[in-house]
PDB file of C-alpha atoms and ligand atoms in Angstrom:
ATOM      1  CA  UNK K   1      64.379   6.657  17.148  1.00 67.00           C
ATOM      2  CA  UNK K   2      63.715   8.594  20.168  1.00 94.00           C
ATOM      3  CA  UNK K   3      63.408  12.013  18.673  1.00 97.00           C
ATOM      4  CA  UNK K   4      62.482  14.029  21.735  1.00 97.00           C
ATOM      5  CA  UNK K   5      65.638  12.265  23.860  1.00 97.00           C
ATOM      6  CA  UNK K   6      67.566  12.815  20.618  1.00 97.00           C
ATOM      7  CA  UNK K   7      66.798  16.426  21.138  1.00 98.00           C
ATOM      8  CA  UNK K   8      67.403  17.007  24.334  1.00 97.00           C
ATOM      9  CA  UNK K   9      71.237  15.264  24.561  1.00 96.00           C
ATOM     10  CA  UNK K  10      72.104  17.453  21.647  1.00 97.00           C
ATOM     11  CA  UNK K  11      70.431  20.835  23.403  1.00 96.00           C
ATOM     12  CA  UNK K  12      72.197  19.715  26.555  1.00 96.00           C
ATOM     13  CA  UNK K  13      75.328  18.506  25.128  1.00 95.00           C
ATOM     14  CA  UNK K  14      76.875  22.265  22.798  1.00 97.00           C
ATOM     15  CA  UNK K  15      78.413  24.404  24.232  1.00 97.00           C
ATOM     16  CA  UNK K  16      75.614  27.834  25.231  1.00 95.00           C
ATOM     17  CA  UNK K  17      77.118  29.822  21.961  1.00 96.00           C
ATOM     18  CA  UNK K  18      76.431  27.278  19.718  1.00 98.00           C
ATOM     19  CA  UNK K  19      72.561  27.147  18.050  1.00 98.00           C
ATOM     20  CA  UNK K  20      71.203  24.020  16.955  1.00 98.00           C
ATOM     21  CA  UNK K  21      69.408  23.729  13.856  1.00 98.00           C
ATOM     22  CA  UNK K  22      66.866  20.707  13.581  1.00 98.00           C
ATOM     23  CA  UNK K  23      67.407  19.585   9.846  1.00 98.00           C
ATOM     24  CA  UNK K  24      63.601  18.668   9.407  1.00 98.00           C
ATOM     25  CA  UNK K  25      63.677  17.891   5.584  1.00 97.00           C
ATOM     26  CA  UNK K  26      61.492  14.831   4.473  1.00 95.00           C
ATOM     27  CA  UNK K  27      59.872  14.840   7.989  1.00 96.00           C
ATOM     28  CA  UNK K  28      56.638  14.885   9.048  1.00 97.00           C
ATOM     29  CA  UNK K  29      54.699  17.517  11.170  1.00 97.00           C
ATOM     30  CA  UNK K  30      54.357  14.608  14.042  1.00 97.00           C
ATOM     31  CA  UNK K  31      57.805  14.283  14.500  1.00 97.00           C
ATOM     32  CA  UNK K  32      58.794  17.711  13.762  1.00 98.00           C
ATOM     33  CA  UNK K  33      56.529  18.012  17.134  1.00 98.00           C
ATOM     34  CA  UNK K  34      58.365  15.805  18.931  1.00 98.00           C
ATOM     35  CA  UNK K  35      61.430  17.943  18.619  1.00 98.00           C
ATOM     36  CA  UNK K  36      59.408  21.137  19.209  1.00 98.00           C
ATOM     37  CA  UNK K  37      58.507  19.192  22.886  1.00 98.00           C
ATOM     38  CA  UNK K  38      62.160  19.165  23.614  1.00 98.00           C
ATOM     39  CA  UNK K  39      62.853  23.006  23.442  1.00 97.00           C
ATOM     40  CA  UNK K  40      63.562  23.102  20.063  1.00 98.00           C
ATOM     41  CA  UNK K  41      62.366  26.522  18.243  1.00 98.00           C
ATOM     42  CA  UNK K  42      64.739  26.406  14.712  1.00 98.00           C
ATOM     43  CA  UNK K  43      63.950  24.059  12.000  1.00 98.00           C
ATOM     44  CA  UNK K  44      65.561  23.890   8.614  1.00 98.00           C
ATOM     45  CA  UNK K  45      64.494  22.503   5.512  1.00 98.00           C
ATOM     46  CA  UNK K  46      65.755  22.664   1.739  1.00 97.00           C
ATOM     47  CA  UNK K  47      62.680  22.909  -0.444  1.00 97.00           C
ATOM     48  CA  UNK K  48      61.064  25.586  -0.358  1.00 98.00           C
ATOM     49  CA  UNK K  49      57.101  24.728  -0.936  1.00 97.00           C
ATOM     50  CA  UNK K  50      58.193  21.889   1.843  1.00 97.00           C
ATOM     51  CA  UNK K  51      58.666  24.367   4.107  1.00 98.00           C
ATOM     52  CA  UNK K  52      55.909  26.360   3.635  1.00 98.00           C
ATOM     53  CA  UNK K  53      53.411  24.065   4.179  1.00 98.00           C
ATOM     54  CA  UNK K  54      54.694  23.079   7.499  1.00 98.00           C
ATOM     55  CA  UNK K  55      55.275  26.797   8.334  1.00 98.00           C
ATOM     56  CA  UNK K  56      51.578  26.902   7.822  1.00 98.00           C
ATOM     57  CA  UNK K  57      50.559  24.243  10.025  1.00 97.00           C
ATOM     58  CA  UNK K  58      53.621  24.294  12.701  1.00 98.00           C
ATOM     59  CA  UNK K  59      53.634  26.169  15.622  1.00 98.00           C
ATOM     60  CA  UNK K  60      53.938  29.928  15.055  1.00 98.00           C
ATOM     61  CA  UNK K  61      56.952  29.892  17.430  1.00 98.00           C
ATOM     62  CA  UNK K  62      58.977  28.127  14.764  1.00 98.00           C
ATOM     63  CA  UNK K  63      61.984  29.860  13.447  1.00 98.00           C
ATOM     64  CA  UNK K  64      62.696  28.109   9.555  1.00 98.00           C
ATOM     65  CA  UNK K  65      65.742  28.172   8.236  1.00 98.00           C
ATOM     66  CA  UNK K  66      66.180  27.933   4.334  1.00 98.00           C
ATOM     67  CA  UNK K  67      69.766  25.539   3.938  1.00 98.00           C
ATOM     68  CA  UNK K  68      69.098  24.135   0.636  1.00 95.00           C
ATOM     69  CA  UNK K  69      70.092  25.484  -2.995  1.00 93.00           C
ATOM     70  CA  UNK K  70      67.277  28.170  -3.248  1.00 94.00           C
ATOM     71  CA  UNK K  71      65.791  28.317  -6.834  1.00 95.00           C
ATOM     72  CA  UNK K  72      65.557  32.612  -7.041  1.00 96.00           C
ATOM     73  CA  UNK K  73      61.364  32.240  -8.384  1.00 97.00           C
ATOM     74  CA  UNK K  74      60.802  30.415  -5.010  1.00 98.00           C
ATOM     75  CA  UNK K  75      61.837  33.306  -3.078  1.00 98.00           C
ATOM     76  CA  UNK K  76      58.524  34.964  -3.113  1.00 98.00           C
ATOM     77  CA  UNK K  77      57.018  32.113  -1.266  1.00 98.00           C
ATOM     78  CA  UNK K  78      59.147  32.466   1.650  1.00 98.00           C
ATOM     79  CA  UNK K  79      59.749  35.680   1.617  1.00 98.00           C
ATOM     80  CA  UNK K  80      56.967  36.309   4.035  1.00 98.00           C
ATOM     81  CA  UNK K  81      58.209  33.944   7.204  1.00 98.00           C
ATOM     82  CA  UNK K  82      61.873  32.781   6.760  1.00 98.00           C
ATOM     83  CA  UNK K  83      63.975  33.126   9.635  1.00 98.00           C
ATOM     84  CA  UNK K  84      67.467  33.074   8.188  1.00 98.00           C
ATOM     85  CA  UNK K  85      68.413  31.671   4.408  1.00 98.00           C
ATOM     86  CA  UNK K  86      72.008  30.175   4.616  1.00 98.00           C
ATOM     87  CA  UNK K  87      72.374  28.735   1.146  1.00 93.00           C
ATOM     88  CA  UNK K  88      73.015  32.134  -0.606  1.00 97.00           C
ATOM     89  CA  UNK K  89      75.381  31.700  -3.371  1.00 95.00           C
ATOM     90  CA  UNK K  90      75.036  34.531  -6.203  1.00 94.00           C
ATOM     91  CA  UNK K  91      74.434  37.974  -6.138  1.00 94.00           C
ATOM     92  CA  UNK K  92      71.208  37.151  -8.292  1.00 95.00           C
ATOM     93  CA  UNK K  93      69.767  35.215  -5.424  1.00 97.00           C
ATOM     94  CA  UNK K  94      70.623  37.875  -3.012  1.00 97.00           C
ATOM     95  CA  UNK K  95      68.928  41.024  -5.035  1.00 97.00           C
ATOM     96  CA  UNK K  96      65.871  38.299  -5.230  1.00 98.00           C
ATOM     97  CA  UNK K  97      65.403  38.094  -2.053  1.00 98.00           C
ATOM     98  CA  UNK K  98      65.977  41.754  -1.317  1.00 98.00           C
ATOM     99  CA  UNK K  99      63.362  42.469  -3.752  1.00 98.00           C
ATOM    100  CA  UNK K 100      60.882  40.075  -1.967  1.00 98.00           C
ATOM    101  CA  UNK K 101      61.801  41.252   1.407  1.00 98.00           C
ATOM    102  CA  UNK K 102      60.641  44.935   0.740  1.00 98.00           C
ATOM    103  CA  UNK K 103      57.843  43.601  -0.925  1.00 98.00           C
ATOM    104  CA  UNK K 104      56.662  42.225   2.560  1.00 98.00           C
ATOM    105  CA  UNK K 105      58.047  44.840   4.394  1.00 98.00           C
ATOM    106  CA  UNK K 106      61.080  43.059   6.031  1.00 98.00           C
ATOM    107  CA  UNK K 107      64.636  42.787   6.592  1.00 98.00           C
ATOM    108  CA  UNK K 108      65.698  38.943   5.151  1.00 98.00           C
ATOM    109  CA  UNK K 109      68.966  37.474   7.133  1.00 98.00           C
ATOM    110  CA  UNK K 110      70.837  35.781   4.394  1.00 98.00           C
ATOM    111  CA  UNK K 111      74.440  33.590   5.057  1.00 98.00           C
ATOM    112  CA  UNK K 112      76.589  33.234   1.972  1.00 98.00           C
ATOM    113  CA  UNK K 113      77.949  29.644   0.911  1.00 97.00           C
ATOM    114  CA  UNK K 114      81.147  28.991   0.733  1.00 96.00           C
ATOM    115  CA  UNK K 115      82.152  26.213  -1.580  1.00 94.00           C
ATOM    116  CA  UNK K 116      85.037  25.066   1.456  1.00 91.00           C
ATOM    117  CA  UNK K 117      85.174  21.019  -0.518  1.00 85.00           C
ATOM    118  CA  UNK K 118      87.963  20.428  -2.432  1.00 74.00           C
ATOM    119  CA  UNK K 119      85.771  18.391  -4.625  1.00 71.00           C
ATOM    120  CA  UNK K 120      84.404  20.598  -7.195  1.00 61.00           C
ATOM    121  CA  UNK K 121      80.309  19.038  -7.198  1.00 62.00           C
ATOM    122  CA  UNK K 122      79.261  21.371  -4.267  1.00 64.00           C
ATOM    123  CA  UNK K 123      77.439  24.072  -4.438  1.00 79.00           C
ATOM    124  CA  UNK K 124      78.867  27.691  -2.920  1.00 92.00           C
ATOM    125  CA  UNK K 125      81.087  30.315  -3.819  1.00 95.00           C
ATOM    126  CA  UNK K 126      85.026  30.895  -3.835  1.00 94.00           C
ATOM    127  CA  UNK K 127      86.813  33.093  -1.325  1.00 94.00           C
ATOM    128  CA  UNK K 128      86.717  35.898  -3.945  1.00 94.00           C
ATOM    129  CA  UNK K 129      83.232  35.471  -5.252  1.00 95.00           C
ATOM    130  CA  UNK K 130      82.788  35.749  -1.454  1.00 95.00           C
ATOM    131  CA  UNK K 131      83.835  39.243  -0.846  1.00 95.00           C
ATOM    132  CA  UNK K 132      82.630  40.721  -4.152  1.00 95.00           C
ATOM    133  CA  UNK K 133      78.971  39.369  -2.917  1.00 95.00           C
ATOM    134  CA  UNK K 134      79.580  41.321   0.711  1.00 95.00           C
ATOM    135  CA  UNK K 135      80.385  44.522  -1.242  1.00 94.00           C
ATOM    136  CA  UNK K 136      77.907  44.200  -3.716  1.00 93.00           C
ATOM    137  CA  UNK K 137      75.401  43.779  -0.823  1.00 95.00           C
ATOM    138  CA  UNK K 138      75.668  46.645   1.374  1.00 93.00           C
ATOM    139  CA  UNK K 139      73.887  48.437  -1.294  1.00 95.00           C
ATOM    140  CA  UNK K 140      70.523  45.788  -0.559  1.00 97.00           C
ATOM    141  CA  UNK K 141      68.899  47.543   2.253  1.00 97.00           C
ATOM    142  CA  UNK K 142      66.271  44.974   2.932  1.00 98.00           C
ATOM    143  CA  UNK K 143      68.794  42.015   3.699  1.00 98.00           C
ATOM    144  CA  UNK K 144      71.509  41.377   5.795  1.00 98.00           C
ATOM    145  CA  UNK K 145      74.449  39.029   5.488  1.00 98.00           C
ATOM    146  CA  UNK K 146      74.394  37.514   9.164  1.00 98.00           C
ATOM    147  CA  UNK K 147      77.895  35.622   8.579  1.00 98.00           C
ATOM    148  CA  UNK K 148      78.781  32.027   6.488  1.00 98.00           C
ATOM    149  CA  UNK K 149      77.935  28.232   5.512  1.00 98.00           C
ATOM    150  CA  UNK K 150      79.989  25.953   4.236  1.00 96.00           C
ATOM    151  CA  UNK K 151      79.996  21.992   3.955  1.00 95.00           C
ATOM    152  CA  UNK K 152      82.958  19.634   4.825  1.00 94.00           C
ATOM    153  CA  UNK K 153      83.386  16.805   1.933  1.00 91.00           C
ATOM    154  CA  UNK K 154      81.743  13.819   2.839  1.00 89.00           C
ATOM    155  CA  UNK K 155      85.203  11.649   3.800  1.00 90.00           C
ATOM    156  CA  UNK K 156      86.326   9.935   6.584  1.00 92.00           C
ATOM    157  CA  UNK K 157      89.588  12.114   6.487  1.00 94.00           C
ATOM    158  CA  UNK K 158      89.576  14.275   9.586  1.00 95.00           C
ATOM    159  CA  UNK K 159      92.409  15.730   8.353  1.00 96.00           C
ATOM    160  CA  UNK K 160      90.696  17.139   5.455  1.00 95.00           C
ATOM    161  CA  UNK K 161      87.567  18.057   7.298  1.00 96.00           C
ATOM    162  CA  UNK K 162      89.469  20.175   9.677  1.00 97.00           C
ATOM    163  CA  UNK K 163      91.126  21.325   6.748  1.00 96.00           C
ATOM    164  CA  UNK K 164      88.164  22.925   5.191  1.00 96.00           C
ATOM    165  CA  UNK K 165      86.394  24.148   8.575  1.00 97.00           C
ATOM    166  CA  UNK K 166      89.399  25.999   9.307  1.00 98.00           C
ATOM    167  CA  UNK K 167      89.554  27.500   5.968  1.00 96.00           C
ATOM    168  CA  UNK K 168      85.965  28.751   6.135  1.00 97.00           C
ATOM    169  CA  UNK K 169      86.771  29.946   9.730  1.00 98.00           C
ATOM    170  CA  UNK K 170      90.001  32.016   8.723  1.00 98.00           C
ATOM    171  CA  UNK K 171      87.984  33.871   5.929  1.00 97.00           C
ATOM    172  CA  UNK K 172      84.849  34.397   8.138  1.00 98.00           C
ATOM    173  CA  UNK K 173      87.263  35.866  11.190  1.00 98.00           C
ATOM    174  CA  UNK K 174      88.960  38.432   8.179  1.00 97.00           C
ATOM    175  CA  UNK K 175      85.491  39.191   6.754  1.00 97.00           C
ATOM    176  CA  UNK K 176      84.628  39.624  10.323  1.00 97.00           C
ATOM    177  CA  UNK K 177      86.790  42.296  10.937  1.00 96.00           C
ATOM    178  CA  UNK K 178      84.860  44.644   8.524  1.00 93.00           C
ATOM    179  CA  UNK K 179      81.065  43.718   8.557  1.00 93.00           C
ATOM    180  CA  UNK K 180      80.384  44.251  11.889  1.00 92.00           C
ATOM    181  CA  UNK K 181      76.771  42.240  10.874  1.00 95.00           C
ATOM    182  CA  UNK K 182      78.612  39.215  10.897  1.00 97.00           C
ATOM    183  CA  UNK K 183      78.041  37.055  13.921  1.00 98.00           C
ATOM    184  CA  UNK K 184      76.946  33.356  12.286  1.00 98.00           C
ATOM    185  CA  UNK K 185      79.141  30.599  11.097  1.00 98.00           C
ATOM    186  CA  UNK K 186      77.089  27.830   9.868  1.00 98.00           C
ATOM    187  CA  UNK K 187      79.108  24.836   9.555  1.00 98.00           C
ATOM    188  CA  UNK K 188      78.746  21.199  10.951  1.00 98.00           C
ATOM    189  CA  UNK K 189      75.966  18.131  10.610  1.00 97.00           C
ATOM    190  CA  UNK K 190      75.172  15.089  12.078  1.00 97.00           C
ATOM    191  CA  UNK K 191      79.206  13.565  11.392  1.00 95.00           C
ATOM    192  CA  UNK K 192      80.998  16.224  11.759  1.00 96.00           C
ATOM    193  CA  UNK K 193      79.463  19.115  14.084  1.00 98.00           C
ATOM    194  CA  UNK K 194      82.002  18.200  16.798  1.00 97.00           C
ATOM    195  CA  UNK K 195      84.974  18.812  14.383  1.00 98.00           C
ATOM    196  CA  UNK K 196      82.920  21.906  13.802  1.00 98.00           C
ATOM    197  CA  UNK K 197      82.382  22.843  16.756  1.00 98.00           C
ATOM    198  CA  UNK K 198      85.848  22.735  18.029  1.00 98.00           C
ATOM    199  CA  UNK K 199      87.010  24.986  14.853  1.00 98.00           C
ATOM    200  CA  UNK K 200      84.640  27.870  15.502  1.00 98.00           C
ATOM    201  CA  UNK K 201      81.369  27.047  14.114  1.00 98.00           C
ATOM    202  CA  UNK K 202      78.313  28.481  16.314  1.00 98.00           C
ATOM    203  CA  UNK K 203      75.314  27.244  13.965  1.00 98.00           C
ATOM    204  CA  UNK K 204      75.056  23.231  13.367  1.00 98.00           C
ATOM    205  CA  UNK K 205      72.721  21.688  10.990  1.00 98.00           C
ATOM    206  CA  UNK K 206      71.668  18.726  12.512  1.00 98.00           C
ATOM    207  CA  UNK K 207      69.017  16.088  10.773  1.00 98.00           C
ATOM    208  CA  UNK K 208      69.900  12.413  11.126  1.00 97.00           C
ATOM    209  CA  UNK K 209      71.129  12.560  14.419  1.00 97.00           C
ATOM    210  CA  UNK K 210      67.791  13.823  15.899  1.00 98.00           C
ATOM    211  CA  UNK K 211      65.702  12.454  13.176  1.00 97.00           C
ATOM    212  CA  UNK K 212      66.609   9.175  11.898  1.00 94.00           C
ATOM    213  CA  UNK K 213      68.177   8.460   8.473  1.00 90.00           C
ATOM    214  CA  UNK K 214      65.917   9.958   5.756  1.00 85.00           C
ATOM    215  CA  UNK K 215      64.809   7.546   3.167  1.00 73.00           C
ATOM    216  CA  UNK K 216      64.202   9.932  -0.461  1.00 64.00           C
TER     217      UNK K 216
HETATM  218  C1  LIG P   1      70.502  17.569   5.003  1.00 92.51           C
HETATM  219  C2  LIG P   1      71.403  18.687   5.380  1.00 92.51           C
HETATM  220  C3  LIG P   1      71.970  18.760   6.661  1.00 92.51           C
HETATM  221  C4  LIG P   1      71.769  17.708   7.734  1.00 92.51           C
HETATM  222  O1  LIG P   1      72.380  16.517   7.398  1.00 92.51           O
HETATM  223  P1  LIG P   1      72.540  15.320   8.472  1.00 92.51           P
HETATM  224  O2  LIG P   1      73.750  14.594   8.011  1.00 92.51           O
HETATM  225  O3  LIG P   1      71.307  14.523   8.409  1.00 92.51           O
HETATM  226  O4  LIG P   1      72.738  15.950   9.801  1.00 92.51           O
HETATM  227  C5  LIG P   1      72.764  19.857   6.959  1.00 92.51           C
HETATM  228  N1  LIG P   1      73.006  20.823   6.056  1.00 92.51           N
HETATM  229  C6  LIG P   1      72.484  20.792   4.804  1.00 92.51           C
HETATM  230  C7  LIG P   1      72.791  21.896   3.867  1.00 92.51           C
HETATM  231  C8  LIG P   1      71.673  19.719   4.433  1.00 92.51           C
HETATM  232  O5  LIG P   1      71.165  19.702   3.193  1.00 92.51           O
END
């Protein structure tokens, strides 16, 4: 794995509107570098004392980008240095991190997860949950919902991939219309960002693709 060439194809390769996140989970600071050499600035991880530590010993340049299913007593630990948190799914979570934000004196970006697979194991929330989240929010001064996330099934239908992204799309357009915050949709990894891509997505999550397959 070249991960600096890997890098640079994908910077070179999406479209100027589209940002690139470097999924960085399970990596080390070395290689994390090697991406960083490339022009990459945004890395995301989904633990939260994972990220931390290599906040601490990264590159102060580094934006980090919480994508995983955020636990709300890790909050506080982040609280101080995340970037933009795009796993948000209950309005528990999102008063947490309000609450932490204000503690330290900052304005949190937050995306809310849409549960877009028509398998039922994924994390996220419905349509409805959705918009009852948005409303409850604009009451949370020290956050701000940037936009959505959402996950295709893992499947080799295309069909059904497109299928979800242009679900997630059609509610984030109508949402859209009324938050005039909104300006991320984060959909799209390593096998499917160009399916993504080409229904509306402007934030990618990409790990294995720069990285190398992970080994847990
Ligand atoms: C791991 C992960 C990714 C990246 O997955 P790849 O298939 O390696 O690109 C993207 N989004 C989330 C939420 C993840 O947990």
């Amino acid at each position: 794995m070249n991960i600096k060439e890997n890098t640079k194809y994908l910077l070179n390769e999406l479209p100027i509107e589209v940002q690139l996140v470097a999924v960085s989970k399970t990596k080390s600071n070395k290689e994390i570098l090697e991406s960083y050499e490339a022009g990459q600035r945004v890395f995301g991880e989904n633990k939260v004392q994972e990220m931390t530590r290599k906040h601490e010993l990264l590159p102060k340049d580094i934006e980090w980008h919480m994508i995983g299913h955020v636990q709300s007593n890790k909050v506080k630990y982040m609280a101080p240095f995340v970037t933009l948190i795009h796993g948000v799914d209950s309005l528990k979570l999102l008063k947490e991190i309000n609450k932490q934000a204000l503690k330290n004196n900052r304005v949190i970006s937050c995306l809310l997860q849409v549960n877009i697979a028509k398998e039922s194991t994924k994390f996220g929330l419905s349509n409805m949950e959705c918009i009852e989240a948005l409303r409850a929010a604009e009451s949370l001064e020290n956050i701000i919902v940037k936009g959505l996330m959402g996950m295709a099934t893992y499947t080799d239908d295309l069909t059904q991939i497109e299928q979800e992204f242009d679900g997630l799309k059609q509610l984030y357009d109508q949402l859209a219309k009324k938050h005039s915050k909104f300006e991320i949709l984060s959909m799209g990894m390593s096998g499917d960002y160009k399916i993504a891509i080409a229904k509306g997505s402007n934030m990618i999550r990409v790990g294995s693709k720069i990285f190398g397959e992970r080994n847990y």
